[in-house]
Short mmCIF file of C-alpha atoms in Angstrom, two decimals:
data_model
loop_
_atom_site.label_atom_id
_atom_site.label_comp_id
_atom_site.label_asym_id
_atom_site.label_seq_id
_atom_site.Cartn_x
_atom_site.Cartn_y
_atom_site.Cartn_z
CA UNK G 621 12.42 75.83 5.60
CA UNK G 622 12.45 76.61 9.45
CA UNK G 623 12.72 79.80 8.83
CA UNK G 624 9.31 80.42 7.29
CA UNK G 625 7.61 77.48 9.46
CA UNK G 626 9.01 78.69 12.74
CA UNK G 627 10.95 81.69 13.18
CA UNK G 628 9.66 84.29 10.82
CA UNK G 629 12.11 86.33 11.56
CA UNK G 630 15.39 87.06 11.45
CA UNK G 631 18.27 89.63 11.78
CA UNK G 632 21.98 89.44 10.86
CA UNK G 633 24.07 92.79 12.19
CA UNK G 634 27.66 93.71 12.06
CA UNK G 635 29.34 96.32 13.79
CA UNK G 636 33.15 97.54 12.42
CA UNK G 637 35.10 100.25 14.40
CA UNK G 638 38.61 100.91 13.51
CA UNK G 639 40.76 103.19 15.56
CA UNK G 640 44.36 104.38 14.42
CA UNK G 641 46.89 106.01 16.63
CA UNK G 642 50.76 106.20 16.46
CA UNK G 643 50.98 104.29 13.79
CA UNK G 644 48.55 101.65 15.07
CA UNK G 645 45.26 100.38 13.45
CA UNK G 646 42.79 98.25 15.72
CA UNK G 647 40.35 96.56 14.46
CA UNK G 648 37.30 94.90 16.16
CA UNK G 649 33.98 93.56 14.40
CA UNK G 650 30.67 92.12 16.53
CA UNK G 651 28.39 90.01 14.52
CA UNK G 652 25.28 89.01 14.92
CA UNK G 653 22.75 86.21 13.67
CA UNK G 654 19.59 85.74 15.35
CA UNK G 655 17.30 82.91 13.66
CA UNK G 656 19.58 83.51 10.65
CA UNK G 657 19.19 81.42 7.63
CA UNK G 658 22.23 83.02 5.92
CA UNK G 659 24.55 80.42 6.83
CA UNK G 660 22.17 77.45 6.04
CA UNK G 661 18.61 78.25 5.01
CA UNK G 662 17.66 74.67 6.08
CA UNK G 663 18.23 75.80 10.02
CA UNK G 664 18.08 78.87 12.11
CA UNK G 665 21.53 79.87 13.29
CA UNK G 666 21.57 82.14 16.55
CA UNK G 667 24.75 82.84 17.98
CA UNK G 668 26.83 86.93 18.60
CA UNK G 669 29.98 87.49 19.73
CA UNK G 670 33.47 89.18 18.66
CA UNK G 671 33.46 87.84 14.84
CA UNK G 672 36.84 89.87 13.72
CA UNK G 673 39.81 91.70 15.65
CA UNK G 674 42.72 92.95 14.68
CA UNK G 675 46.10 94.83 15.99
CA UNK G 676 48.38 96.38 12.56
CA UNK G 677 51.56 98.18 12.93
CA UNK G 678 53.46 99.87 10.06
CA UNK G 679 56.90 100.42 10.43
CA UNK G 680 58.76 102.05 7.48
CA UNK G 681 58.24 99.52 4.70
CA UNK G 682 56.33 96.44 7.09
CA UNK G 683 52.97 95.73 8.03
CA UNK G 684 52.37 93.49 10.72
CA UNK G 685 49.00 92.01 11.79
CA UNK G 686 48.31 90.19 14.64
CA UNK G 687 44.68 89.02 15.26
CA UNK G 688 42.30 88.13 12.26
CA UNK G 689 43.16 89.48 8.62
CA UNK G 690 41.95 88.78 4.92
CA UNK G 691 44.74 88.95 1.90
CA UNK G 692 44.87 86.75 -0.71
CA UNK G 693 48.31 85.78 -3.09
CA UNK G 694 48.14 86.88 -6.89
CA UNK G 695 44.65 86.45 -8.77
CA UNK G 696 43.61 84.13 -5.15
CA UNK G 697 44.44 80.63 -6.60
CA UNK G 698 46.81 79.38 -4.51
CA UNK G 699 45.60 81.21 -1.10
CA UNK G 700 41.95 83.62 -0.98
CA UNK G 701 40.86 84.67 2.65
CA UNK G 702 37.92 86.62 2.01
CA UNK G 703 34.67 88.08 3.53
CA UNK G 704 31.08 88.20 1.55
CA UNK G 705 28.80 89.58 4.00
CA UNK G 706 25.83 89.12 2.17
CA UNK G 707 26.68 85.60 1.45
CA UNK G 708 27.11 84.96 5.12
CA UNK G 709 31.12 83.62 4.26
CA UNK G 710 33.85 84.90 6.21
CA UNK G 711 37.18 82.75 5.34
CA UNK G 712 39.35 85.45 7.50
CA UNK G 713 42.72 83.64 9.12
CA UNK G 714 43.53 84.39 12.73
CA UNK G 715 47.72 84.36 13.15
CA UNK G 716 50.21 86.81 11.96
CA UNK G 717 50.59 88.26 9.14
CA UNK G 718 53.32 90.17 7.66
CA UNK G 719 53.73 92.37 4.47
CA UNK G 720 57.36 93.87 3.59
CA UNK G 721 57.34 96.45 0.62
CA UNK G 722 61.33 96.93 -0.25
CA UNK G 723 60.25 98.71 -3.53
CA UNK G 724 57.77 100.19 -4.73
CA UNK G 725 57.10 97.40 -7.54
CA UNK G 726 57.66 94.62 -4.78
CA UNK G 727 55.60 92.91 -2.24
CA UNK G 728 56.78 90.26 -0.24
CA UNK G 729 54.32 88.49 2.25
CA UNK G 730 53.99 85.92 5.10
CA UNK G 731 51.49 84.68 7.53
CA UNK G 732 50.19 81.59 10.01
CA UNK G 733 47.21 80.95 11.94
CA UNK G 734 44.10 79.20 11.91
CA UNK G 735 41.31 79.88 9.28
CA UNK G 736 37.92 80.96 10.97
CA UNK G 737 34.84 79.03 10.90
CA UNK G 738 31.79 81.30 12.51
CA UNK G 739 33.12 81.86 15.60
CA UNK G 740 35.21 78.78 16.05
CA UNK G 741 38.63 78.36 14.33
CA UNK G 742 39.41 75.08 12.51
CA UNK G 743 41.56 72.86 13.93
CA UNK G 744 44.55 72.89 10.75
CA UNK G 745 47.44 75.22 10.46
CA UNK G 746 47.87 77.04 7.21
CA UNK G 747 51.11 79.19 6.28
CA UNK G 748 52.39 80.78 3.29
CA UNK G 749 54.65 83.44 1.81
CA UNK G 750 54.12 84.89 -1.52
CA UNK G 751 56.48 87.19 -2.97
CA UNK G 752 55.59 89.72 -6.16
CA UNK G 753 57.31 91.83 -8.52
CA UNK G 754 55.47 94.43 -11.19
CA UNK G 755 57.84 95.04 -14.37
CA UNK G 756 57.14 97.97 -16.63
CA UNK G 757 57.22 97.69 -20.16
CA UNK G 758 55.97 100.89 -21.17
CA UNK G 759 54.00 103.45 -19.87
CA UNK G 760 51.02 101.38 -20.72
CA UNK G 761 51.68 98.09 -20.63
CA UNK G 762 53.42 95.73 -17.83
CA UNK G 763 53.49 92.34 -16.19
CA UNK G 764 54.11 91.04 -12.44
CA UNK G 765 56.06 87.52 -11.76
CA UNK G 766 55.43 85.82 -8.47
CA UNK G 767 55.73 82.60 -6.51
CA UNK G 768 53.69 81.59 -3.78
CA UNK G 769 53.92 78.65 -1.31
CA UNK G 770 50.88 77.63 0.65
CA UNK G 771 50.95 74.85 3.51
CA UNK G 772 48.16 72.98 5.65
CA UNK G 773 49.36 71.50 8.49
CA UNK G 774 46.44 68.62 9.42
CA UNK G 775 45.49 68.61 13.39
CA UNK G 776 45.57 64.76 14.67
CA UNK G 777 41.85 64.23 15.02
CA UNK G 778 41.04 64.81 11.36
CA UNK G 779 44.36 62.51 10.58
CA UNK G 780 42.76 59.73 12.70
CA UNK G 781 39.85 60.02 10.97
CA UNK G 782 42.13 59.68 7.31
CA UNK G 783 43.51 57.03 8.97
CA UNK G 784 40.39 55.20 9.52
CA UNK G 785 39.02 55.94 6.34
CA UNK G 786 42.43 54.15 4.49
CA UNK G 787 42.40 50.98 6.58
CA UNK G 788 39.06 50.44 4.88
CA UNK G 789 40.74 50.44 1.73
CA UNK G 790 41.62 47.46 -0.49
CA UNK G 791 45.20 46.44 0.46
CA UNK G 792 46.67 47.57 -2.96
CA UNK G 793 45.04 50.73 -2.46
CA UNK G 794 45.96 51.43 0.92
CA UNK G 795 48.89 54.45 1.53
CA UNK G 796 50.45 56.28 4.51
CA UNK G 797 48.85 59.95 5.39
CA UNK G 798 51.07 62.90 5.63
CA UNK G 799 50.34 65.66 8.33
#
């Protein structure tokens, strides 16, 4: 690879301060890659900047998040935003998400935004709500029923691009893209 041909080096960094105050948590995260061959060890990536940020505010039984944030609905199936520093992956969303608690067994979330791509965002819209419920059985035993709904809104470039790829098709095979 490049990296042992040409670099020879490399560094990846991250720096995470939180502050809370009044109820407030801020969050704000600087990465850094220099000749990294985390994200692709066929090429050097070099590139630093603000990598995560975050505003939260808890009021009584809601959370709100504005800025980036990582959550994830049930066992992660239906929606997983995520971090893995050592894998070099970082799937957070940047939007707003909310989190309403109206019992102590039930959780009841919502968010949109953009999911994060290094330091770029990609261009589709994702939203979903998700709303949980823990039920006791005994002491030792209990279960949790959900529902989720997940949505991915695509940005007109990539539809183009769909849209190109169909006309290509056979006529019997061809079908009309949804956004």
């Amino acid at each position: 690879t490049t990296q042992y041909e040409k670099e020879l080096s490399s560094t990846d960094a991250w720096l995470l301060l939180n502050y809370k105050r009044n109820g407030y948590t801020f969050t704000v995260r600087f990465d850094l890659f220099n000749n990294s061959p985390l994200l692709n060890p066929q090429e050097a990536y070099t590139k630093s900047g603000i990598g995560f940020w975050s505003v939260n505010k808890k009021i009584d039984k809601l959370s709100l998040t504005a800025g980036y944030f990582y959550d994830q609905f049930a066992s992660g199936m239906v929606f997983r935003s995520y971090e893995d520093r050592n894998l070099g992956l970082d799937f957070a969303v940047q939007g707003v998400h909310l989190k309403y608690t109206p019992t102590e067994n039930t959780t009841v979330k919502a968010f949109t935004g953009l999911q994060k791509f290094r330091f770029d965002l990609r261009p589709m819209v994702i939203k979903g709500v998700n709303a949980e419920h823990l039920i006791p059985i005994t002491e030792d035993l209990s279960t949790e029923v959900g529902a989720s709904l997940v949505n991915r809104t695509i940005d007109q470039n990539t539809m183009n691009i769909m849209a190109s790829t169909i006309n290509n098709y056979e006529l019997e095979d061809r079908f009309y893209p949804k956004y």
